[in-house]
DNA sequence: AATAGCGGCAACCGCATCGAT
DNA sequence: TATCGATGCGGTTGCCGCTAT
């Protein structure tokens, strides 16, 4: 039986106070990131390590770019989501200064709705084919979708079927992504502008591996 | 002015993954 | 090879502020 990550009785929960933020920032400034389990005690925080890590990564990190997403960023998120599904950390890794949480929230609150309004199913990035729903170019029904910002067609290659939902269901996209890594997607049009290509996906995965292996 | 409804965002939770032993 | 602990990730929740009624 695994021990809980922290003694929940002795930890604060909920919103962070300014003092807590300052303690965390000061500690990381001096000692650097890592060792999240021992950090709270060492920093004098009544928080669990996971909470500290999340607060730092999503809010306190100095290199965070806060504020609205640009059109380019939106476009890139949509394209990467079409390729990778709900792998938010991978997507965020291609957006400097953005966090997975931020991208995920933005997707769920803005981009999903935006795609739906455009008649695109956000789960699989294909045109929603409702018989009663008028479609922009019906002759192409289900054949291609237009990326909103760039107006660059994202070919519906039918090889990519992002998941209805993530985690267990990520297998489909994992398959797509791993197929990309194996170069087994013959007819896949990966010219997604903003340099999202098979090699980009390779690089994303590669970066991820490297960051895992590199010491903190 | 009050309040119900809604959307956005920060934070939590549980599971997966990876490295060390 | 199996097990354990630490960390990472994605889904979900809950709070807060804004807007419509």
PDB file of C-alpha atoms (C1' of nucleotides) in Angstrom:
ATOM      1  CA  UNK A   1       0.000   0.000   0.000  1.00  0.00           C
ATOM      2  CA  UNK A   2       1.436   3.287  -1.083  1.00  0.00           C
ATOM      3  CA  UNK A   3       1.631   6.067   1.399  1.00  0.00           C
ATOM      4  CA  UNK A   4      -0.221   9.227   0.523  1.00  0.00           C
ATOM      5  CA  UNK A   5       1.990  11.909  -0.927  1.00  0.00           C
ATOM      6  CA  UNK A   6       1.561  13.977   2.172  1.00  0.00           C
ATOM      7  CA  UNK A   7      -0.098  13.978   5.534  1.00  0.00           C
ATOM      8  CA  UNK A   8      -3.341  15.565   4.502  1.00  0.00           C
ATOM      9  CA  UNK A   9      -4.250  16.512   8.027  1.00  0.00           C
ATOM     10  CA  UNK A  10      -1.317  18.899   8.269  1.00  0.00           C
ATOM     11  CA  UNK A  11      -1.534  20.542   4.883  1.00  0.00           C
ATOM     12  CA  UNK A  12      -3.316  23.594   3.620  1.00  0.00           C
ATOM     13  CA  UNK A  13      -5.608  23.281   0.644  1.00  0.00           C
ATOM     14  CA  UNK A  14      -7.254  25.725  -1.662  1.00  0.00           C
ATOM     15  CA  UNK A  15      -6.028  29.066  -2.848  1.00  0.00           C
ATOM     16  CA  UNK A  16      -2.461  30.080  -2.149  1.00  0.00           C
ATOM     17  CA  UNK A  17      -1.712  33.138  -0.043  1.00  0.00           C
ATOM     18  CA  UNK A  18       0.857  35.731  -1.006  1.00  0.00           C
ATOM     19  CA  UNK A  19       3.095  34.605   1.829  1.00  0.00           C
ATOM     20  CA  UNK A  20       2.993  31.025   0.635  1.00  0.00           C
ATOM     21  CA  UNK A  21       3.845  32.121  -2.881  1.00  0.00           C
ATOM     22  CA  UNK A  22       6.794  34.125  -1.639  1.00  0.00           C
ATOM     23  CA  UNK A  23       8.097  31.237   0.435  1.00  0.00           C
ATOM     24  CA  UNK A  24       7.908  28.931  -2.544  1.00  0.00           C
ATOM     25  CA  UNK A  25       9.533  31.412  -4.914  1.00  0.00           C
ATOM     26  CA  UNK A  26      12.334  32.176  -2.485  1.00  0.00           C
ATOM     27  CA  UNK A  27      13.016  28.543  -1.818  1.00  0.00           C
ATOM     28  CA  UNK A  28      13.158  27.598  -5.492  1.00  0.00           C
ATOM     29  CA  UNK A  29      15.249  30.644  -6.286  1.00  0.00           C
ATOM     30  CA  UNK A  30      17.852  29.392  -3.847  1.00  0.00           C
ATOM     31  CA  UNK A  31      17.613  25.632  -4.214  1.00  0.00           C
ATOM     32  CA  UNK A  32      16.092  25.151  -7.627  1.00  0.00           C
ATOM     33  CA  UNK A  33      13.234  22.894  -8.661  1.00  0.00           C
ATOM     34  CA  UNK A  34      12.906  19.272  -7.735  1.00  0.00           C
ATOM     35  CA  UNK A  35      12.496  17.124  -4.631  1.00  0.00           C
ATOM     36  CA  UNK A  36       8.900  18.212  -4.389  1.00  0.00           C
ATOM     37  CA  UNK A  37       8.197  15.779  -1.616  1.00  0.00           C
ATOM     38  CA  UNK A  38      10.641  17.358   0.775  1.00  0.00           C
ATOM     39  CA  UNK A  39      10.280  20.896  -0.500  1.00  0.00           C
ATOM     40  CA  UNK A  40       7.243  21.961   1.533  1.00  0.00           C
ATOM     41  CA  UNK A  41       8.878  21.207   4.863  1.00  0.00           C
ATOM     42  CA  UNK A  42      12.187  22.663   3.793  1.00  0.00           C
ATOM     43  CA  UNK A  43      10.472  25.805   2.560  1.00  0.00           C
ATOM     44  CA  UNK A  44       8.288  26.077   5.618  1.00  0.00           C
ATOM     45  CA  UNK A  45       5.070  25.454   3.743  1.00  0.00           C
ATOM     46  CA  UNK A  46       2.079  23.533   4.992  1.00  0.00           C
ATOM     47  CA  UNK A  47       1.356  22.172   1.542  1.00  0.00           C
ATOM     48  CA  UNK A  48       1.827  18.837  -0.128  1.00  0.00           C
ATOM     49  CA  UNK A  49       4.616  18.537  -2.655  1.00  0.00           C
ATOM     50  CA  UNK A  50       2.281  18.055  -5.552  1.00  0.00           C
ATOM     51  CA  UNK A  51       0.491  21.238  -4.661  1.00  0.00           C
ATOM     52  CA  UNK A  52       3.794  23.151  -4.560  1.00  0.00           C
ATOM     53  CA  UNK A  53       4.858  21.735  -7.900  1.00  0.00           C
ATOM     54  CA  UNK A  54       1.556  22.655  -9.501  1.00  0.00           C
ATOM     55  CA  UNK A  55       1.600  26.152  -8.085  1.00  0.00           C
ATOM     56  CA  UNK A  56       5.127  26.731  -9.319  1.00  0.00           C
ATOM     57  CA  UNK A  57       4.633  25.257 -12.771  1.00  0.00           C
ATOM     58  CA  UNK A  58       1.258  26.775 -13.473  1.00  0.00           C
ATOM     59  CA  UNK A  59       1.533  30.129 -11.821  1.00  0.00           C
ATOM     60  CA  UNK A  60       4.827  31.205 -10.273  1.00  0.00           C
ATOM     61  CA  UNK A  61       7.431  30.204 -12.856  1.00  0.00           C
ATOM     62  CA  UNK A  62       9.140  33.373 -14.076  1.00  0.00           C
ATOM     63  CA  UNK A  63       9.121  32.359 -17.728  1.00  0.00           C
ATOM     64  CA  UNK A  64       5.348  32.087 -17.913  1.00  0.00           C
ATOM     65  CA  UNK A  65       3.661  34.092 -20.594  1.00  0.00           C
ATOM     66  CA  UNK A  66       0.388  35.231 -19.161  1.00  0.00           C
ATOM     67  CA  UNK A  67      -2.496  36.791 -21.003  1.00  0.00           C
ATOM     68  CA  UNK A  68      -4.512  35.986 -24.067  1.00  0.00           C
ATOM     69  CA  UNK A  69      -3.513  33.360 -26.566  1.00  0.00           C
ATOM     70  CA  UNK A  70      -2.534  34.716 -29.964  1.00  0.00           C
ATOM     71  CA  UNK A  71      -4.174  33.491 -33.121  1.00  0.00           C
ATOM     72  CA  UNK A  72      -1.004  31.626 -34.007  1.00  0.00           C
ATOM     73  CA  UNK A  73      -1.027  29.901 -30.662  1.00  0.00           C
ATOM     74  CA  UNK A  74      -4.687  28.958 -31.060  1.00  0.00           C
ATOM     75  CA  UNK A  75      -3.975  27.568 -34.475  1.00  0.00           C
ATOM     76  CA  UNK A  76      -1.028  25.585 -33.253  1.00  0.00           C
ATOM     77  CA  UNK A  77      -3.011  24.146 -30.362  1.00  0.00           C
ATOM     78  CA  UNK A  78      -5.755  23.018 -32.708  1.00  0.00           C
ATOM     79  CA  UNK A  79      -3.304  21.375 -35.046  1.00  0.00           C
ATOM     80  CA  UNK A  80      -1.321  19.701 -32.329  1.00  0.00           C
ATOM     81  CA  UNK A  81      -4.530  18.501 -30.732  1.00  0.00           C
ATOM     82  CA  UNK A  82      -5.532  16.969 -34.037  1.00  0.00           C
ATOM     83  CA  UNK A  83      -2.250  15.113 -34.047  1.00  0.00           C
ATOM     84  CA  UNK A  84      -1.763  14.294 -30.404  1.00  0.00           C
ATOM     85  CA  UNK A  85      -5.185  14.369 -28.792  1.00  0.00           C
ATOM     86  CA  UNK A  86      -5.440  15.411 -25.169  1.00  0.00           C
ATOM     87  CA  UNK A  87      -1.719  15.212 -24.517  1.00  0.00           C
ATOM     88  CA  UNK A  88      -1.635  18.672 -23.056  1.00  0.00           C
ATOM     89  CA  UNK A  89       1.907  18.589 -21.782  1.00  0.00           C
ATOM     90  CA  UNK A  90       3.197  17.757 -25.246  1.00  0.00           C
ATOM     91  CA  UNK A  91       1.101  20.495 -26.764  1.00  0.00           C
ATOM     92  CA  UNK A  92       2.171  22.996 -24.123  1.00  0.00           C
ATOM     93  CA  UNK A  93       5.759  22.021 -24.756  1.00  0.00           C
ATOM     94  CA  UNK A  94       5.465  23.553 -28.216  1.00  0.00           C
ATOM     95  CA  UNK A  95       4.078  26.786 -26.803  1.00  0.00           C
ATOM     96  CA  UNK A  96       6.783  28.698 -24.951  1.00  0.00           C
ATOM     97  CA  UNK A  97       5.564  30.189 -21.719  1.00  0.00           C
ATOM     98  CA  UNK A  98       2.342  28.207 -21.677  1.00  0.00           C
ATOM     99  CA  UNK A  99       1.475  25.426 -19.262  1.00  0.00           C
ATOM    100  CA  UNK A 100      -0.407  22.231 -19.876  1.00  0.00           C
ATOM    101  CA  UNK A 101      -3.085  23.364 -17.456  1.00  0.00           C
ATOM    102  CA  UNK A 102      -3.452  26.663 -19.243  1.00  0.00           C
ATOM    103  CA  UNK A 103      -3.676  25.016 -22.641  1.00  0.00           C
ATOM    104  CA  UNK A 104      -6.147  22.459 -21.345  1.00  0.00           C
ATOM    105  CA  UNK A 105      -8.346  25.138 -19.796  1.00  0.00           C
ATOM    106  CA  UNK A 106      -8.167  27.254 -22.906  1.00  0.00           C
ATOM    107  CA  UNK A 107      -9.098  24.322 -25.065  1.00  0.00           C
ATOM    108  CA  UNK A 108     -12.057  23.375 -22.913  1.00  0.00           C
ATOM    109  CA  UNK A 109     -13.369  26.889 -22.475  1.00  0.00           C
ATOM    110  CA  UNK A 110     -12.631  28.503 -25.842  1.00  0.00           C
ATOM    111  CA  UNK A 111     -11.307  26.317 -28.594  1.00  0.00           C
ATOM    112  CA  UNK A 112     -13.734  23.436 -28.203  1.00  0.00           C
ATOM    113  CA  UNK A 113     -16.636  25.796 -28.531  1.00  0.00           C
ATOM    114  CA  UNK A 114     -14.993  27.608 -31.386  1.00  0.00           C
ATOM    115  CA  UNK A 115     -14.590  24.392 -33.351  1.00  0.00           C
ATOM    116  CA  UNK A 116     -18.130  23.326 -32.580  1.00  0.00           C
ATOM    117  CA  UNK A 117     -19.408  26.673 -33.831  1.00  0.00           C
ATOM    118  CA  UNK A 118     -17.477  26.069 -37.023  1.00  0.00           C
ATOM    119  CA  UNK A 119     -19.162  22.717 -37.392  1.00  0.00           C
ATOM    120  CA  UNK A 120     -16.042  20.773 -36.482  1.00  0.00           C
ATOM    121  CA  UNK A 121     -16.086  17.974 -33.980  1.00  0.00           C
ATOM    122  CA  UNK A 122     -13.406  18.902 -31.420  1.00  0.00           C
ATOM    123  CA  UNK A 123     -12.884  15.259 -30.571  1.00  0.00           C
ATOM    124  CA  UNK A 124     -11.811  14.110 -33.972  1.00  0.00           C
ATOM    125  CA  UNK A 125     -11.367  17.389 -35.874  1.00  0.00           C
ATOM    126  CA  UNK A 126     -13.746  16.314 -38.579  1.00  0.00           C
ATOM    127  CA  UNK A 127     -16.775  18.095 -39.874  1.00  0.00           C
ATOM    128  CA  UNK A 128     -19.846  17.324 -37.861  1.00  0.00           C
ATOM    129  CA  UNK A 129     -22.101  15.456 -40.233  1.00  0.00           C
ATOM    130  CA  UNK A 130     -25.610  16.172 -39.138  1.00  0.00           C
ATOM    131  CA  UNK A 131     -28.094  15.778 -41.932  1.00  0.00           C
ATOM    132  CA  UNK A 132     -29.919  18.891 -40.843  1.00  0.00           C
ATOM    133  CA  UNK A 133     -26.791  20.911 -40.366  1.00  0.00           C
ATOM    134  CA  UNK A 134     -25.783  23.093 -43.271  1.00  0.00           C
ATOM    135  CA  UNK A 135     -22.130  22.712 -44.078  1.00  0.00           C
ATOM    136  CA  UNK A 136     -19.892  25.195 -45.779  1.00  0.00           C
ATOM    137  CA  UNK A 137     -18.692  22.963 -48.600  1.00  0.00           C
ATOM    138  CA  UNK A 138     -20.902  19.988 -48.634  1.00  0.00           C
ATOM    139  CA  UNK A 139     -19.258  18.379 -51.587  1.00  0.00           C
ATOM    140  CA  UNK A 140     -16.248  17.841 -49.389  1.00  0.00           C
ATOM    141  CA  UNK A 141     -18.284  16.582 -46.492  1.00  0.00           C
ATOM    142  CA  UNK A 142     -15.898  15.035 -44.070  1.00  0.00           C
ATOM    143  CA  UNK A 143     -13.072  15.333 -46.493  1.00  0.00           C
ATOM    144  CA  UNK A 144     -11.202  18.271 -45.112  1.00  0.00           C
ATOM    145  CA  UNK A 145     -11.424  20.912 -42.505  1.00  0.00           C
ATOM    146  CA  UNK A 146     -10.056  24.392 -42.621  1.00  0.00           C
ATOM    147  CA  UNK A 147      -7.798  25.519 -39.878  1.00  0.00           C
ATOM    148  CA  UNK A 148      -9.470  28.593 -38.432  1.00  0.00           C
ATOM    149  CA  UNK A 149      -6.609  31.028 -38.242  1.00  0.00           C
ATOM    150  CA  UNK A 150      -4.492  30.102 -41.192  1.00  0.00           C
ATOM    151  CA  UNK A 151      -7.209  28.843 -43.495  1.00  0.00           C
ATOM    152  CA  UNK A 152      -4.876  26.045 -44.344  1.00  0.00           C
ATOM    153  CA  UNK A 153      -6.671  22.818 -45.034  1.00  0.00           C
ATOM    154  CA  UNK A 154      -5.931  20.075 -42.581  1.00  0.00           C
ATOM    155  CA  UNK A 155      -6.459  17.033 -44.675  1.00  0.00           C
ATOM    156  CA  UNK A 156      -8.798  14.557 -43.187  1.00  0.00           C
ATOM    157  CA  UNK A 157      -6.563  11.677 -43.842  1.00  0.00           C
ATOM    158  CA  UNK A 158      -8.842   9.343 -41.897  1.00  0.00           C
ATOM    159  CA  UNK A 159      -5.775   7.889 -40.314  1.00  0.00           C
ATOM    160  CA  UNK A 160      -5.969  10.117 -37.306  1.00  0.00           C
ATOM    161  CA  UNK A 161      -8.877   9.649 -34.998  1.00  0.00           C
ATOM    162  CA  UNK A 162      -8.258  11.539 -31.802  1.00  0.00           C
ATOM    163  CA  UNK A 163      -9.970  10.087 -28.817  1.00  0.00           C
ATOM    164  CA  UNK A 164     -13.443  10.744 -27.587  1.00  0.00           C
ATOM    165  CA  UNK A 165     -11.855  11.159 -24.240  1.00  0.00           C
ATOM    166  CA  UNK A 166      -8.414  10.801 -22.894  1.00  0.00           C
ATOM    167  CA  UNK A 167      -6.333   8.409 -20.817  1.00  0.00           C
ATOM    168  CA  UNK A 168      -7.515   4.940 -21.613  1.00  0.00           C
ATOM    169  CA  UNK A 169      -9.076   6.158 -24.771  1.00  0.00           C
ATOM    170  CA  UNK A 170      -5.881   7.891 -25.728  1.00  0.00           C
ATOM    171  CA  UNK A 171      -4.810   4.690 -27.323  1.00  0.00           C
ATOM    172  CA  UNK A 172      -6.136   5.777 -30.653  1.00  0.00           C
ATOM    173  CA  UNK A 173      -4.081   8.904 -30.684  1.00  0.00           C
ATOM    174  CA  UNK A 174      -1.173   7.185 -29.093  1.00  0.00           C
ATOM    175  CA  UNK A 175      -1.395   4.822 -31.978  1.00  0.00           C
ATOM    176  CA  UNK A 176      -1.462   7.717 -34.385  1.00  0.00           C
ATOM    177  CA  UNK A 177       1.447   9.408 -32.668  1.00  0.00           C
ATOM    178  CA  UNK A 178       3.455   6.233 -32.411  1.00  0.00           C
ATOM    179  CA  UNK A 179       2.678   5.505 -35.996  1.00  0.00           C
ATOM    180  CA  UNK A 180       4.108   8.878 -36.796  1.00  0.00           C
ATOM    181  CA  UNK A 181       7.204   7.943 -34.913  1.00  0.00           C
ATOM    182  CA  UNK A 182       7.416   4.734 -36.857  1.00  0.00           C
ATOM    183  CA  UNK A 183       6.748   6.574 -40.098  1.00  0.00           C
ATOM    184  CA  UNK A 184       3.883   4.260 -40.854  1.00  0.00           C
ATOM    185  CA  UNK A 185       1.377   6.823 -41.976  1.00  0.00           C
ATOM    186  CA  UNK A 186       1.667   6.754 -45.716  1.00  0.00           C
ATOM    187  CA  UNK A 187      -0.973   9.219 -46.810  1.00  0.00           C
ATOM    188  CA  UNK A 188      -0.822  11.560 -43.889  1.00  0.00           C
ATOM    189  CA  UNK A 189      -0.659  15.183 -44.894  1.00  0.00           C
ATOM    190  CA  UNK A 190       1.324  16.682 -42.084  1.00  0.00           C
ATOM    191  CA  UNK A 191       1.952  20.005 -43.685  1.00  0.00           C
ATOM    192  CA  UNK A 192       0.137  21.799 -40.947  1.00  0.00           C
ATOM    193  CA  UNK A 193       2.018  25.066 -41.190  1.00  0.00           C
ATOM    194  CA  UNK A 194       3.720  26.598 -38.182  1.00  0.00           C
ATOM    195  CA  UNK A 195       5.996  23.636 -38.720  1.00  0.00           C
ATOM    196  CA  UNK A 196       3.847  20.965 -37.238  1.00  0.00           C
ATOM    197  CA  UNK A 197       5.064  17.938 -39.075  1.00  0.00           C
ATOM    198  CA  UNK A 198       5.975  14.371 -38.457  1.00  0.00           C
ATOM    199  CA  UNK A 199       9.449  15.497 -37.562  1.00  0.00           C
ATOM    200  CA  UNK A 200       7.953  17.994 -35.151  1.00  0.00           C
ATOM    201  CA  UNK A 201       6.004  15.266 -33.460  1.00  0.00           C
ATOM    202  CA  UNK A 202       9.188  13.236 -33.283  1.00  0.00           C
ATOM    203  CA  UNK A 203      10.923  16.174 -31.738  1.00  0.00           C
ATOM    204  CA  UNK A 204       8.130  16.674 -29.240  1.00  0.00           C
ATOM    205  CA  UNK A 205       8.457  13.111 -28.100  1.00  0.00           C
ATOM    206  CA  UNK A 206      12.219  13.378 -28.126  1.00  0.00           C
ATOM    207  CA  UNK A 207      12.232  16.528 -26.034  1.00  0.00           C
ATOM    208  CA  UNK A 208       9.950  14.838 -23.623  1.00  0.00           C
ATOM    209  CA  UNK A 209      12.274  11.885 -23.263  1.00  0.00           C
ATOM    210  CA  UNK A 210      15.253  14.168 -22.798  1.00  0.00           C
ATOM    211  CA  UNK A 211      13.546  16.242 -20.168  1.00  0.00           C
ATOM    212  CA  UNK A 212      12.666  13.109 -18.288  1.00  0.00           C
ATOM    213  CA  UNK A 213      16.235  11.881 -18.376  1.00  0.00           C
ATOM    214  CA  UNK A 214      17.878  15.148 -17.560  1.00  0.00           C
ATOM    215  CA  UNK A 215      18.581  15.761 -13.864  1.00  0.00           C
ATOM    216  CA  UNK A 216      16.893  18.674 -12.179  1.00  0.00           C
TER     217      UNK A 216
ATOM    218  C1'  DA B   1     -30.988  45.617  -6.255  1.00  0.00           C
ATOM    219  C1'  DA B   2     -31.120  40.781  -5.914  1.00  0.00           C
ATOM    220  C1'  DT B   3     -30.069  36.505  -7.696  1.00  0.00           C
ATOM    221  C1'  DA B   4     -29.669  32.726 -10.853  1.00  0.00           C
ATOM    222  C1'  DG B   5     -26.873  31.046 -14.495  1.00  0.00           C
ATOM    223  C1'  DC B   6     -22.685  30.663 -16.792  1.00  0.00           C
ATOM    224  C1'  DG B   7     -17.842  30.713 -17.980  1.00  0.00           C
ATOM    225  C1'  DG B   8     -12.992  30.891 -16.759  1.00  0.00           C
ATOM    226  C1'  DC B   9      -9.410  29.466 -14.104  1.00  0.00           C
ATOM    227  C1'  DA B  10      -6.748  27.632 -10.186  1.00  0.00           C
ATOM    228  C1'  DA B  11      -6.223  23.714  -7.698  1.00  0.00           C
ATOM    229  C1'  DC B  12      -7.049  18.893  -6.357  1.00  0.00           C
ATOM    230  C1'  DC B  13      -7.255  13.921  -7.168  1.00  0.00           C
ATOM    231  C1'  DG B  14      -6.069   9.565  -8.848  1.00  0.00           C
ATOM    232  C1'  DC B  15      -3.597   6.968 -12.068  1.00  0.00           C
ATOM    233  C1'  DA B  16       0.499   6.241 -15.094  1.00  0.00           C
ATOM    234  C1'  DT B  17       5.238   6.263 -15.761  1.00  0.00           C
ATOM    235  C1'  DC B  18       9.978   6.108 -14.738  1.00  0.00           C
ATOM    236  C1'  DG B  19      14.190   5.404 -12.229  1.00  0.00           C
ATOM    237  C1'  DA B  20      16.395   3.347  -8.309  1.00  0.00           C
ATOM    238  C1'  DT B  21      17.146  -0.580  -5.630  1.00  0.00           C
TER     239       DT B  21
ATOM    240  C1'  DT C   1      12.520  -9.198 -12.453  1.00  0.00           C
ATOM    241  C1'  DA C   2       9.755  -7.173  -8.983  1.00  0.00           C
ATOM    242  C1'  DT C   3       8.852  -3.569  -5.994  1.00  0.00           C
ATOM    243  C1'  DC C   4       8.787   1.015  -4.283  1.00  0.00           C
ATOM    244  C1'  DG C   5       8.880   5.973  -4.195  1.00  0.00           C
ATOM    245  C1'  DA C   6       8.853  10.318  -6.674  1.00  0.00           C
ATOM    246  C1'  DT C   7       7.156  12.801 -10.258  1.00  0.00           C
ATOM    247  C1'  DG C   8       4.214  13.827 -14.227  1.00  0.00           C
ATOM    248  C1'  DC C   9      -0.139  13.986 -16.503  1.00  0.00           C
ATOM    249  C1'  DG C  10      -4.959  14.497 -17.545  1.00  0.00           C
ATOM    250  C1'  DG C  11      -9.671  14.702 -15.754  1.00  0.00           C
ATOM    251  C1'  DT C  12     -12.494  16.895 -12.617  1.00  0.00           C
ATOM    252  C1'  DT C  13     -14.059  20.052  -9.129  1.00  0.00           C
ATOM    253  C1'  DG C  14     -15.087  24.240  -6.915  1.00  0.00           C
ATOM    254  C1'  DC C  15     -14.663  29.082  -6.379  1.00  0.00           C
ATOM    255  C1'  DC C  16     -15.176  33.600  -8.135  1.00  0.00           C
ATOM    256  C1'  DG C  17     -16.550  37.194 -11.120  1.00  0.00           C
ATOM    257  C1'  DC C  18     -19.479  38.661 -14.814  1.00  0.00           C
ATOM    258  C1'  DT C  19     -23.908  38.958 -17.152  1.00  0.00           C
ATOM    259  C1'  DA C  20     -28.704  38.425 -17.923  1.00  0.00           C
ATOM    260  C1'  DT C  21     -33.151  38.508 -15.989  1.00  0.00           C
TER     261       DT C  21
END
